[in-house]
Every structure is written in C-alpha cells, then in structure tokens.
Amino acid sequence: MTYTFGPKISSSEITPHEIYLSRRHFMGSALATGAALAASSALSATSPVALSFSQNAIPKPSDTVTDRALATTYNNFYEFGTSKSDPARNAGKFTIKPWTVEIGGEVAKPKIVGIEELFKFDLEERIYRLRCVEAWSMVIPWIGFPLSKLLAQVEPTSKARYVKFTTASKPDEMPGLSYRVLDWPYTEGLRLDEAMHPLTLLTLGMYGEVLPNQNGAPVRIVVPWKYGFKSAKSIVRIDLVTDEPKTAWNSAAPNEYGFNSNVNPAVDHPRWSQKRERRLPGFFANHDTELFNGYGEQVASLYSGIDLAKFY
Ligand SMILES: Nc1nc2c(c(=O)[nH]1)N[C@H]1C(S)=C(S)[C@@H](COP(=O)(O)O)O[C@H]1N2
Ligand SMILES: [Mo]
C-alpha cells in the first residue's frame, strides 16, 4: 500500500536534548525489535511506510517509550476480537484503501475527505501516555495533526456542541462484529472544546510510520488526558452535533464508562481502583495514575466547576 506525501520541511532545526534522546531510544528499540517488526509486517497487508513529520513544543512525559513490538501486539480493537492479541492476529486483511472520512452535521461546509488529503497536513510527532481504563498504560510516539485544523475547514455552526466519531464496520473483514459485545459501529464523542483542544490529535501514524491496522489505520483519534477507549480507531465519519452523542462504551455500561472519562486516580471504576496503573511491559501496578493523565496544566480549565466524581 502506498500513500503519496508532499515534500515536508522539518520545523525543528534545533533538536532539544530530550527529543534527541528519545529519538535515540526509538532507534535502539527499532533495532532490538527488528525481528518482531518483520513478523508483524508479514502478517499485515500494510507494509510500514515511513512518514515525514516535525517535532513540536508539546510537553512529553519523561517515561521511556514503549517498545513498538508491544504497542502493536497488545491492543484493544474489539472489531477484531476481545483479547489483546486478537487485533494483531486478525487485522492483517483489513482493507484501508480507498478510505474516506465524511464530516457533516452542524457545519457550514460538510465534506468527504479522502485519506490522502489528511496525509498532506503538517504532521507532528507527539509522545503521549495512553492510559487504558483497565489500568494499564504505554507511552507511544504518535504522528498526526490537531483535529482542530480539520474541524476548522468545515466551519462548525453555533449549534455544534459535541463531536461524534463513527468508526469502520466491515463484517467481512472484522470477525469481532459477529459478537454483540458493543453496539456496532463503535462510536465515541467529545465536547467541541475538547475536540478543538490542541492536544487532541488526528492520528495517522506511530513510531515514524503509518498506523498498523491493529492500532486504528488509516486514521484514529488520540485524546491523551482521557481513558484509551475515547481514542476511536479507523474513523469513517465525524459529525458535529448539538446533544451529547451516544457512545459505544457509555451505552454498554453507563455506570462504568462515563462520557467524560478523564483519567482520574480519585474516581474508582466500580470494579477496580484507578489509583495506580501497570506500565507495560510490567505485570504489577508500578506507577501512580495522574489526574488528566499528567496533562492537567493544559486541560484542567476545561472542567472548572464540574464535579468530576459525578461526571466521570
Ligand atoms: N474502533 C475502535 N476503537 C477503539 C477500540 C475499539 O475496540 N474499537 N478500543 C479502544 C480502547 S479500549 C483502547 S485502550 C485503545 C487502544 O489503542 P491501542 O491498541 O492503539 O493501544 O483504542 C480504543 N479505540
Ligand atoms: Mo481501553
């Protein structure tokens, strides 16, 4: 599979020391996991395609970046099965070309965007923690651009208060769809101000390459201060809406998965504590969970005056 990319000029002539170090780290882990990489690309119809991207000023966690081999084999993508190893095993035949994302609802200029058009935006690398609601976490170098840049193009009307994401549903290629564990297609949503926040990343790649199918190819969202399930994979529709949209996990178990789902060590899941987390590849809880996953300085103001224990 090939995408065509326009020429890109790296915005970072000066590479800060920490970025340099983390780049060294990738190079090291890429070498160490070369065998696993070859194995996973043999499994996948998508061969790794390198992306051009720039660095940016978004703060990075100081934590070590998770090995690519782990981040691409320990996944949640229920359309391909409910066990963590199912997506890598079953997503190889998922066809992602052609691919379009339809943007509509409360917008002045609805449009259907071809995936190639998304790859023409200025791509940036963002190293974010991904904190799953099941209390494990990883640190992943994503590549994408702020969702706000795409939403600005369609001109949300004054009635637009939420953004709803609808993801792919291809029964012939997604064995998990035959099990009614969730209401398919998988949907997610954000308030408009959350969707417009500069940390919210429309994501096309990771570890310097296009997304592997199991991580949500060809386009997913990543919302780093919220539990992982808010980061919908393989998006086909984006609707600007007036009322809070129904979302897959919130519909399945509203008392367990709130619409907001901000990472919060003080609000336990009804069946387990959220105080600590298991940074993979560890087996036991080895990190304290941070409010807003450590991004409080950037996002806390979005929730001033809101009781986060009630609106979890
Ligand atoms: N379409 C879709 N998107 C999804 C999911 C899913 O089952 N289907 N799982 C979510 C959950 S629960 C998590 S934790 C993250 C996992 O992303 P990763 O596998 O890239 O780490 O994807 C989220 N996006
Ligand atoms: Mo998750």
mmCIF file of N, CA and C in Angstrom, residues 139-265:
data_model
loop_
_atom_site.group_PDB
_atom_site.id
_atom_site.type_symbol
_atom_site.label_atom_id
_atom_site.label_comp_id
_atom_site.label_asym_id
_atom_site.label_seq_id
_atom_site.Cartn_x
_atom_site.Cartn_y
_atom_site.Cartn_z
ATOM 1 N N VAL A 139 3.540 4.288 26.533
ATOM 2 C CA VAL A 139 3.973 5.613 26.096
ATOM 3 C C VAL A 139 4.280 5.486 24.605
ATOM 4 N N ILE A 140 3.541 6.223 23.788
ATOM 5 C CA ILE A 140 3.562 5.955 22.350
ATOM 6 C C ILE A 140 3.878 7.229 21.560
ATOM 7 N N PRO A 141 4.818 7.132 20.618
ATOM 8 C CA PRO A 141 5.106 8.276 19.738
ATOM 9 C C PRO A 141 4.139 8.293 18.546
ATOM 10 N N TRP A 142 3.063 9.077 18.694
ATOM 11 C CA TRP A 142 2.058 9.164 17.631
ATOM 12 C C TRP A 142 2.496 10.177 16.590
ATOM 13 N N ILE A 143 1.938 10.093 15.398
ATOM 14 C CA ILE A 143 2.165 11.107 14.363
ATOM 15 C C ILE A 143 0.813 11.532 13.806
ATOM 16 N N GLY A 144 0.584 12.831 13.798
ATOM 17 C CA GLY A 144 -0.691 13.317 13.286
ATOM 18 C C GLY A 144 -0.720 14.827 13.321
ATOM 19 N N PHE A 145 -1.925 15.385 13.391
ATOM 20 C CA PHE A 145 -2.059 16.840 13.470
ATOM 21 C C PHE A 145 -3.297 17.153 14.300
ATOM 22 N N PRO A 146 -3.360 18.364 14.869
ATOM 23 C CA PRO A 146 -4.506 18.675 15.728
ATOM 24 C C PRO A 146 -5.831 18.546 14.966
ATOM 25 N N LEU A 147 -6.780 17.837 15.567
ATOM 26 C CA LEU A 147 -8.102 17.672 14.952
ATOM 27 C C LEU A 147 -8.722 19.033 14.636
ATOM 28 N N SER A 148 -8.398 20.042 15.458
ATOM 29 C CA SER A 148 -8.981 21.380 15.265
ATOM 30 C C SER A 148 -8.744 21.903 13.846
ATOM 31 N N LYS A 149 -7.595 21.539 13.250
ATOM 32 C CA LYS A 149 -7.292 22.043 11.902
ATOM 33 C C LYS A 149 -8.269 21.494 10.870
ATOM 34 N N LEU A 150 -8.694 20.260 11.068
ATOM 35 C CA LEU A 150 -9.659 19.666 10.138
ATOM 36 C C LEU A 150 -11.055 20.231 10.400
ATOM 37 N N LEU A 151 -11.408 20.351 11.686
ATOM 38 C CA LEU A 151 -12.747 20.857 12.016
ATOM 39 C C LEU A 151 -12.922 22.301 11.554
ATOM 40 N N ALA A 152 -11.844 23.071 11.597
ATOM 41 C CA ALA A 152 -11.936 24.468 11.158
ATOM 42 C C ALA A 152 -12.355 24.545 9.688
ATOM 43 N N GLN A 153 -11.924 23.584 8.894
ATOM 44 C CA GLN A 153 -12.244 23.597 7.453
ATOM 45 C C GLN A 153 -13.742 23.469 7.188
ATOM 46 N N VAL A 154 -14.460 22.743 8.043
ATOM 47 C CA VAL A 154 -15.886 22.506 7.779
ATOM 48 C C VAL A 154 -16.774 23.563 8.435
ATOM 49 N N GLU A 155 -16.182 24.427 9.229
ATOM 50 C CA GLU A 155 -16.890 25.549 9.857
ATOM 51 C C GLU A 155 -18.095 25.117 10.685
ATOM 52 N N PRO A 156 -17.859 24.626 11.903
ATOM 53 C CA PRO A 156 -18.956 24.247 12.804
ATOM 54 C C PRO A 156 -19.924 25.419 13.006
ATOM 55 N N THR A 157 -21.216 25.141 13.014
ATOM 56 C CA THR A 157 -22.200 26.204 13.234
ATOM 57 C C THR A 157 -22.300 26.489 14.734
ATOM 58 N N SER A 158 -23.088 27.497 15.090
ATOM 59 C CA SER A 158 -23.225 27.845 16.509
ATOM 60 C C SER A 158 -24.007 26.774 17.266
ATOM 61 N N LYS A 159 -24.679 25.866 16.557
ATOM 62 C CA LYS A 159 -25.406 24.782 17.230
ATOM 63 C C LYS A 159 -24.509 23.597 17.579
ATOM 64 N N ALA A 160 -23.311 23.567 17.035
ATOM 65 C CA ALA A 160 -22.411 22.433 17.262
ATOM 66 C C ALA A 160 -21.833 22.506 18.671
ATOM 67 N N ARG A 161 -22.143 21.485 19.494
ATOM 68 C CA ARG A 161 -21.602 21.476 20.860
ATOM 69 C C ARG A 161 -20.779 20.226 21.149
ATOM 70 N N TYR A 162 -20.967 19.197 20.354
ATOM 71 C CA TYR A 162 -20.239 17.934 20.534
ATOM 72 C C TYR A 162 -19.747 17.435 19.179
ATOM 73 N N VAL A 163 -18.760 16.525 19.254
ATOM 74 C CA VAL A 163 -18.270 15.871 18.039
ATOM 75 C C VAL A 163 -18.435 14.374 18.237
ATOM 76 N N LYS A 164 -19.054 13.744 17.247
ATOM 77 C CA LYS A 164 -19.254 12.297 17.319
ATOM 78 C C LYS A 164 -18.391 11.608 16.266
ATOM 79 N N PHE A 165 -17.679 10.567 16.682
ATOM 80 C CA PHE A 165 -16.834 9.796 15.770
ATOM 81 C C PHE A 165 -17.487 8.452 15.514
ATOM 82 N N THR A 166 -17.601 8.076 14.251
ATOM 83 C CA THR A 166 -18.111 6.751 13.904
ATOM 84 C C THR A 166 -16.995 6.004 13.202
ATOM 85 N N THR A 167 -16.812 4.762 13.570
ATOM 86 C CA THR A 167 -15.662 4.021 13.054
ATOM 87 C C THR A 167 -16.128 2.936 12.082
ATOM 88 N N ALA A 168 -15.179 2.336 11.411
ATOM 89 C CA ALA A 168 -15.489 1.383 10.337
ATOM 90 C C ALA A 168 -16.240 0.164 10.845
ATOM 91 N N SER A 169 -17.131 -0.323 9.996
ATOM 92 C CA SER A 169 -17.831 -1.575 10.285
ATOM 93 C C SER A 169 -17.833 -2.379 8.999
ATOM 94 N N LYS A 170 -16.930 -3.336 8.907
ATOM 95 C CA LYS A 170 -16.821 -4.175 7.707
ATOM 96 C C LYS A 170 -16.899 -5.624 8.160
ATOM 97 N N PRO A 171 -18.119 -6.178 8.198
ATOM 98 C CA PRO A 171 -18.312 -7.513 8.762
ATOM 99 C C PRO A 171 -17.436 -8.586 8.108
ATOM 100 N N ASP A 172 -17.171 -8.442 6.807
ATOM 101 C CA ASP A 172 -16.361 -9.478 6.140
ATOM 102 C C ASP A 172 -14.913 -9.467 6.610
ATOM 103 N N GLU A 173 -14.486 -8.319 7.128
ATOM 104 C CA GLU A 173 -13.075 -8.196 7.487
ATOM 105 C C GLU A 173 -12.850 -8.070 8.987
ATOM 106 N N MET A 174 -13.944 -7.946 9.736
ATOM 107 C CA MET A 174 -13.827 -7.730 11.180
ATOM 108 C C MET A 174 -14.599 -8.822 11.917
ATOM 109 N N PRO A 175 -13.901 -9.888 12.276
ATOM 110 C CA PRO A 175 -14.593 -11.034 12.879
ATOM 111 C C PRO A 175 -15.308 -10.686 14.187
ATOM 112 N N GLY A 176 -14.824 -9.670 14.895
ATOM 113 C CA GLY A 176 -15.430 -9.312 16.180
ATOM 114 C C GLY A 176 -16.842 -8.771 16.054
ATOM 115 N N LEU A 177 -17.208 -8.298 14.852
ATOM 116 C CA LEU A 177 -18.534 -7.714 14.679
ATOM 117 C C LEU A 177 -19.643 -8.753 14.819
ATOM 118 N N SER A 178 -19.328 -10.036 14.699
ATOM 119 C CA SER A 178 -20.389 -11.047 14.877
ATOM 120 C C SER A 178 -20.759 -11.250 16.339
ATOM 121 N N TYR A 179 -19.979 -10.679 17.241
ATOM 122 C CA TYR A 179 -20.317 -10.779 18.675
ATOM 123 C C TYR A 179 -20.876 -9.459 19.148
ATOM 124 N N ARG A 180 -22.042 -9.498 19.755
ATOM 125 C CA ARG A 180 -22.704 -8.249 20.134
ATOM 126 C C ARG A 180 -22.197 -7.713 21.473
ATOM 127 N N VAL A 181 -20.871 -7.645 21.633
ATOM 128 C CA VAL A 181 -20.324 -7.113 22.883
ATOM 129 C C VAL A 181 -20.575 -5.617 23.017
ATOM 130 N N LEU A 182 -20.596 -4.927 21.881
ATOM 131 C CA LEU A 182 -20.878 -3.486 21.853
ATOM 132 C C LEU A 182 -21.886 -3.242 20.742
ATOM 133 N N ASP A 183 -22.496 -2.057 20.760
ATOM 134 C CA ASP A 183 -23.342 -1.642 19.639
ATOM 135 C C ASP A 183 -22.431 -1.192 18.509
ATOM 136 N N TRP A 184 -22.382 -1.938 17.442
ATOM 137 C CA TRP A 184 -21.534 -1.550 16.302
ATOM 138 C C TRP A 184 -22.300 -0.606 15.386
ATOM 139 N N PRO A 185 -21.664 0.254 14.659
ATOM 140 C CA PRO A 185 -20.229 0.524 14.719
ATOM 141 C C PRO A 185 -19.834 1.195 16.037
ATOM 142 N N TYR A 186 -18.573 0.991 16.406
ATOM 143 C CA TYR A 186 -18.001 1.631 17.590
ATOM 144 C C TYR A 186 -18.072 3.145 17.406
ATOM 145 N N THR A 187 -18.609 3.826 18.394
ATOM 146 C CA THR A 187 -18.699 5.282 18.305
ATOM 147 C C THR A 187 -18.071 5.908 19.553
ATOM 148 N N GLU A 188 -17.625 7.114 19.419
ATOM 149 C CA GLU A 188 -17.112 7.882 20.562
ATOM 150 C C GLU A 188 -17.482 9.339 20.373
ATOM 151 N N GLY A 189 -17.245 10.137 21.401
ATOM 152 C CA GLY A 189 -17.605 11.542 21.293
ATOM 153 C C GLY A 189 -16.808 12.404 22.249
ATOM 154 N N LEU A 190 -16.748 13.671 21.901
ATOM 155 C CA LEU A 190 -16.080 14.676 22.730
ATOM 156 C C LEU A 190 -16.935 15.925 22.732
ATOM 157 N N ARG A 191 -16.785 16.739 23.763
ATOM 158 C CA ARG A 191 -17.338 18.083 23.675
ATOM 159 C C ARG A 191 -16.555 18.822 22.594
ATOM 160 N N LEU A 192 -17.187 19.827 21.980
ATOM 161 C CA LEU A 192 -16.498 20.554 20.902
ATOM 162 C C LEU A 192 -15.200 21.192 21.406
ATOM 163 N N ASP A 193 -15.228 21.753 22.623
ATOM 164 C CA ASP A 193 -13.992 22.404 23.104
ATOM 165 C C ASP A 193 -12.891 21.378 23.363
ATOM 166 N N GLU A 194 -13.258 20.151 23.733
ATOM 167 C CA GLU A 194 -12.247 19.096 23.894
ATOM 168 C C GLU A 194 -11.678 18.696 22.531
ATOM 169 N N ALA A 195 -12.582 18.598 21.557
ATOM 170 C CA ALA A 195 -12.157 18.208 20.205
ATOM 171 C C ALA A 195 -11.245 19.275 19.595
ATOM 172 N N MET A 196 -11.494 20.539 19.949
ATOM 173 C CA MET A 196 -10.695 21.644 19.400
ATOM 174 C C MET A 196 -9.408 21.876 20.188
ATOM 175 N N HIS A 197 -9.240 21.192 21.306
ATOM 176 C CA HIS A 197 -8.048 21.406 22.133
ATOM 177 C C HIS A 197 -6.792 20.955 21.381
ATOM 178 N N PRO A 198 -5.715 21.761 21.467
ATOM 179 C CA PRO A 198 -4.515 21.413 20.684
ATOM 180 C C PRO A 198 -3.898 20.046 20.999
ATOM 181 N N LEU A 199 -4.190 19.474 22.167
ATOM 182 C CA LEU A 199 -3.633 18.140 22.451
ATOM 183 C C LEU A 199 -4.375 17.023 21.708
ATOM 184 N N THR A 200 -5.605 17.286 21.263
ATOM 185 C CA THR A 200 -6.395 16.235 20.599
ATOM 186 C C THR A 200 -5.860 16.017 19.188
ATOM 187 N N LEU A 201 -5.358 14.826 18.965
ATOM 188 C CA LEU A 201 -4.587 14.552 17.754
ATOM 189 C C LEU A 201 -5.337 13.643 16.789
ATOM 190 N N LEU A 202 -5.520 14.109 15.560
ATOM 191 C CA LEU A 202 -5.977 13.226 14.499
ATOM 192 C C LEU A 202 -4.737 12.466 14.055
ATOM 193 N N THR A 203 -4.751 11.161 14.228
ATOM 194 C CA THR A 203 -3.523 10.388 14.199
ATOM 195 C C THR A 203 -3.461 9.468 12.987
ATOM 196 N N LEU A 204 -2.341 9.566 12.273
ATOM 197 C CA LEU A 204 -2.159 8.776 11.045
ATOM 198 C C LEU A 204 -0.999 7.798 11.154
ATOM 199 N N GLY A 205 -0.175 7.979 12.173
ATOM 200 C CA GLY A 205 0.998 7.126 12.273
ATOM 201 C C GLY A 205 1.484 6.958 13.701
ATOM 202 N N MET A 206 2.463 6.099 13.855
ATOM 203 C CA MET A 206 3.146 5.902 15.131
ATOM 204 C C MET A 206 4.535 5.326 14.834
ATOM 205 N N TYR A 207 5.485 5.579 15.720
ATOM 206 C CA TYR A 207 6.852 5.076 15.543
ATOM 207 C C TYR A 207 7.397 5.391 14.145
ATOM 208 N N GLY A 208 7.090 6.591 13.654
ATOM 209 C CA GLY A 208 7.669 7.029 12.389
ATOM 210 C C GLY A 208 7.020 6.474 11.131
ATOM 211 N N GLU A 209 5.971 5.675 11.303
ATOM 212 C CA GLU A 209 5.356 5.031 10.134
ATOM 213 C C GLU A 209 3.846 5.172 10.191
ATOM 214 N N VAL A 210 3.180 4.812 9.086
ATOM 215 C CA VAL A 210 1.715 4.823 9.104
ATOM 216 C C VAL A 210 1.216 3.852 10.172
ATOM 217 N N LEU A 211 0.003 4.067 10.651
ATOM 218 C CA LEU A 211 -0.558 3.199 11.693
ATOM 219 C C LEU A 211 -0.684 1.766 11.183
ATOM 220 N N PRO A 212 -0.265 0.807 11.987
ATOM 221 C CA PRO A 212 -0.629 -0.579 11.662
ATOM 222 C C PRO A 212 -2.155 -0.733 11.815
ATOM 223 N N ASN A 213 -2.730 -1.668 11.081
ATOM 224 C CA ASN A 213 -4.187 -1.845 11.143
ATOM 225 C C ASN A 213 -4.689 -2.000 12.569
ATOM 226 N N GLN A 214 -3.978 -2.792 13.365
ATOM 227 C CA GLN A 214 -4.449 -3.085 14.724
ATOM 228 C C GLN A 214 -4.448 -1.848 15.628
ATOM 229 N N ASN A 215 -3.716 -0.811 15.233
ATOM 230 C CA ASN A 215 -3.705 0.429 16.015
ATOM 231 C C ASN A 215 -4.651 1.492 15.457
ATOM 232 N N GLY A 216 -5.469 1.100 14.470
ATOM 233 C CA GLY A 216 -6.513 2.027 14.034
ATOM 234 C C GLY A 216 -6.316 2.657 12.682
ATOM 235 N N ALA A 217 -5.563 1.977 11.797
ATOM 236 C CA ALA A 217 -5.355 2.504 10.437
ATOM 237 C C ALA A 217 -6.691 2.702 9.727
ATOM 238 N N PRO A 218 -6.734 3.669 8.801
ATOM 239 C CA PRO A 218 -5.664 4.601 8.483
ATOM 240 C C PRO A 218 -5.725 5.883 9.323
ATOM 241 N N VAL A 219 -6.813 6.067 10.079
ATOM 242 C CA VAL A 219 -6.908 7.301 10.870
ATOM 243 C C VAL A 219 -7.702 7.073 12.148
ATOM 244 N N ARG A 220 -7.150 7.519 13.263
ATOM 245 C CA ARG A 220 -7.798 7.399 14.567
ATOM 246 C C ARG A 220 -7.650 8.727 15.297
ATOM 247 N N ILE A 221 -8.291 8.779 16.434
ATOM 248 C CA ILE A 221 -8.153 9.962 17.255
ATOM 249 C C ILE A 221 -7.322 9.553 18.476
ATOM 250 N N VAL A 222 -6.563 10.478 19.047
ATOM 251 C CA VAL A 222 -5.892 10.207 20.312
ATOM 252 C C VAL A 222 -6.148 11.398 21.234
ATOM 253 N N VAL A 223 -6.735 11.118 22.385
ATOM 254 C CA VAL A 223 -7.091 12.152 23.363
ATOM 255 C C VAL A 223 -6.346 11.802 24.657
ATOM 256 N N PRO A 224 -5.149 12.378 24.856
ATOM 257 C CA PRO A 224 -4.229 11.821 25.852
ATOM 258 C C PRO A 224 -4.666 11.956 27.303
ATOM 259 N N TRP A 225 -5.586 12.878 27.623
ATOM 260 C CA TRP A 225 -5.971 13.035 29.028
ATOM 261 C C TRP A 225 -7.189 12.185 29.388
ATOM 262 N N LYS A 226 -7.684 11.413 28.444
ATOM 263 C CA LYS A 226 -8.850 10.570 28.690
ATOM 264 C C LYS A 226 -8.476 9.104 28.584
ATOM 265 N N TYR A 227 -9.293 8.236 29.192
ATOM 266 C CA TYR A 227 -9.051 6.807 29.083
ATOM 267 C C TYR A 227 -9.016 6.386 27.612
ATOM 268 N N GLY A 228 -8.230 5.337 27.351
ATOM 269 C CA GLY A 228 -7.930 4.925 25.975
ATOM 270 C C GLY A 228 -9.141 4.704 25.099
ATOM 271 N N PHE A 229 -10.268 4.267 25.678
ATOM 272 C CA PHE A 229 -11.414 3.945 24.813
ATOM 273 C C PHE A 229 -11.999 5.166 24.124
ATOM 274 N N LYS A 230 -11.679 6.390 24.611
ATOM 275 C CA LYS A 230 -12.165 7.587 23.929
ATOM 276 C C LYS A 230 -11.445 7.792 22.586
ATOM 277 N N SER A 231 -10.304 7.116 22.426
ATOM 278 C CA SER A 231 -9.486 7.299 21.222
ATOM 279 C C SER A 231 -9.922 6.329 20.126
ATOM 280 N N ALA A 232 -10.989 6.705 19.408
ATOM 281 C CA ALA A 232 -11.614 5.809 18.431
ATOM 282 C C ALA A 232 -10.699 5.532 17.233
ATOM 283 N N LYS A 233 -10.695 4.266 16.831
ATOM 284 C CA LYS A 233 -9.830 3.806 15.734
ATOM 285 C C LYS A 233 -10.584 3.689 14.413
ATOM 286 N N SER A 234 -9.867 3.818 13.324
ATOM 287 C CA SER A 234 -10.391 3.577 11.962
ATOM 288 C C SER A 234 -11.687 4.354 11.726
ATOM 289 N N ILE A 235 -11.558 5.680 11.842
ATOM 290 C CA ILE A 235 -12.718 6.590 11.761
ATOM 291 C C ILE A 235 -13.196 6.764 10.316
ATOM 292 N N VAL A 236 -14.524 6.682 10.127
ATOM 293 C CA VAL A 236 -15.109 6.918 8.793
ATOM 294 C C VAL A 236 -16.046 8.127 8.752
ATOM 295 N N ARG A 237 -16.525 8.562 9.914
ATOM 296 C CA ARG A 237 -17.446 9.714 9.946
ATOM 297 C C ARG A 237 -17.148 10.591 11.149
ATOM 298 N N ILE A 238 -17.273 11.885 10.957
ATOM 299 C CA ILE A 238 -17.183 12.832 12.074
ATOM 300 C C ILE A 238 -18.401 13.741 11.951
ATOM 301 N N ASP A 239 -19.249 13.747 12.971
ATOM 302 C CA ASP A 239 -20.433 14.593 12.959
ATOM 303 C C ASP A 239 -20.374 15.613 14.075
ATOM 304 N N LEU A 240 -20.657 16.851 13.730
ATOM 305 C CA LEU A 240 -20.815 17.898 14.731
ATOM 306 C C LEU A 240 -22.281 17.881 15.141
ATOM 307 N N VAL A 241 -22.544 17.766 16.426
ATOM 308 C CA VAL A 241 -23.925 17.597 16.888
ATOM 309 C C VAL A 241 -24.223 18.528 18.065
ATOM 310 N N THR A 242 -25.511 18.662 18.359
ATOM 311 C CA THR A 242 -25.944 19.579 19.408
ATOM 312 C C THR A 242 -26.007 18.895 20.767
ATOM 313 N N ASP A 243 -26.479 17.643 20.775
ATOM 314 C CA ASP A 243 -26.636 16.926 22.044
ATOM 315 C C ASP A 243 -25.523 15.913 22.248
ATOM 316 N N GLU A 244 -25.258 15.595 23.508
ATOM 317 C CA GLU A 244 -24.228 14.603 23.817
ATOM 318 C C GLU A 244 -24.525 13.309 23.054
ATOM 319 N N PRO A 245 -23.582 12.857 22.232
ATOM 320 C CA PRO A 245 -23.874 11.669 21.422
ATOM 321 C C PRO A 245 -23.794 10.382 22.242
ATOM 322 N N LYS A 246 -24.522 9.388 21.786
ATOM 323 C CA LYS A 246 -24.393 8.049 22.364
ATOM 324 C C LYS A 246 -23.037 7.506 21.956
ATOM 325 N N THR A 247 -22.360 6.851 22.874
ATOM 326 C CA THR A 247 -21.053 6.287 22.557
ATOM 327 C C THR A 247 -21.039 4.811 22.966
ATOM 328 N N ALA A 248 -20.177 4.042 22.343
ATOM 329 C CA ALA A 248 -20.231 2.585 22.480
ATOM 330 C C ALA A 248 -20.093 2.116 23.934
ATOM 331 N N TRP A 249 -19.053 2.555 24.623
ATOM 332 C CA TRP A 249 -18.832 2.054 25.981
ATOM 333 C C TRP A 249 -19.818 2.647 26.981
ATOM 334 N N ASN A 250 -20.154 3.909 26.777
ATOM 335 C CA ASN A 250 -21.115 4.537 27.677
ATOM 336 C C ASN A 250 -22.488 3.870 27.540
ATOM 337 N N SER A 251 -22.869 3.492 26.317
ATOM 338 C CA SER A 251 -24.144 2.791 26.134
ATOM 339 C C SER A 251 -24.094 1.394 26.738
ATOM 340 N N ALA A 252 -22.945 0.725 26.620
ATOM 341 C CA ALA A 252 -22.829 -0.656 27.108
ATOM 342 C C ALA A 252 -22.927 -0.714 28.630
ATOM 343 N N ALA A 253 -22.304 0.224 29.325
ATOM 344 C CA ALA A 253 -22.292 0.201 30.793
ATOM 345 C C ALA A 253 -22.081 1.619 31.321
ATOM 346 N N PRO A 254 -23.166 2.405 31.363
ATOM 347 C CA PRO A 254 -23.027 3.830 31.732
ATOM 348 C C PRO A 254 -22.460 4.060 33.133
ATOM 349 N N ASN A 255 -22.695 3.124 34.050
ATOM 350 C CA ASN A 255 -22.156 3.320 35.400
ATOM 351 C C ASN A 255 -20.655 3.035 35.475
ATOM 352 N N GLU A 256 -20.103 2.384 34.431
ATOM 353 C CA GLU A 256 -18.673 2.058 34.438
ATOM 354 C C GLU A 256 -17.863 2.999 33.548
ATOM 355 N N TYR A 257 -18.491 3.473 32.459
ATOM 356 C CA TYR A 257 -17.762 4.269 31.485
ATOM 357 C C TYR A 257 -18.537 5.544 31.200
ATOM 358 N N GLY A 258 -18.120 6.620 31.857
ATOM 359 C CA GLY A 258 -18.820 7.891 31.679
ATOM 360 C C GLY A 258 -18.495 8.511 30.334
ATOM 361 N N PHE A 259 -19.263 9.528 29.981
ATOM 362 C CA PHE A 259 -18.984 10.214 28.705
ATOM 363 C C PHE A 259 -17.649 10.947 28.783
ATOM 364 N N ASN A 260 -17.373 11.577 29.938
ATOM 365 C CA ASN A 260 -16.129 12.351 30.048
ATOM 366 C C ASN A 260 -14.900 11.461 30.059
ATOM 367 N N SER A 261 -14.895 10.487 30.984
ATOM 368 C CA SER A 261 -13.779 9.540 31.067
ATOM 369 C C SER A 261 -12.403 10.184 31.092
ATOM 370 N N ASN A 262 -12.292 11.257 31.857
ATOM 371 C CA ASN A 262 -10.978 11.829 32.090
ATOM 372 C C ASN A 262 -10.204 10.919 33.035
ATOM 373 N N VAL A 263 -8.932 10.704 32.760
ATOM 374 C CA VAL A 263 -8.117 9.878 33.647
ATOM 375 C C VAL A 263 -8.102 10.536 35.030
ATOM 376 N N ASN A 264 -8.487 9.772 36.049
ATOM 377 C CA ASN A 264 -8.647 10.359 37.381
ATOM 378 C C ASN A 264 -8.409 9.311 38.468
ATOM 379 N N PRO A 265 -7.260 9.430 39.173
ATOM 380 C CA PRO A 265 -6.944 8.426 40.203
ATOM 381 C C PRO A 265 -7.941 8.433 41.365
#
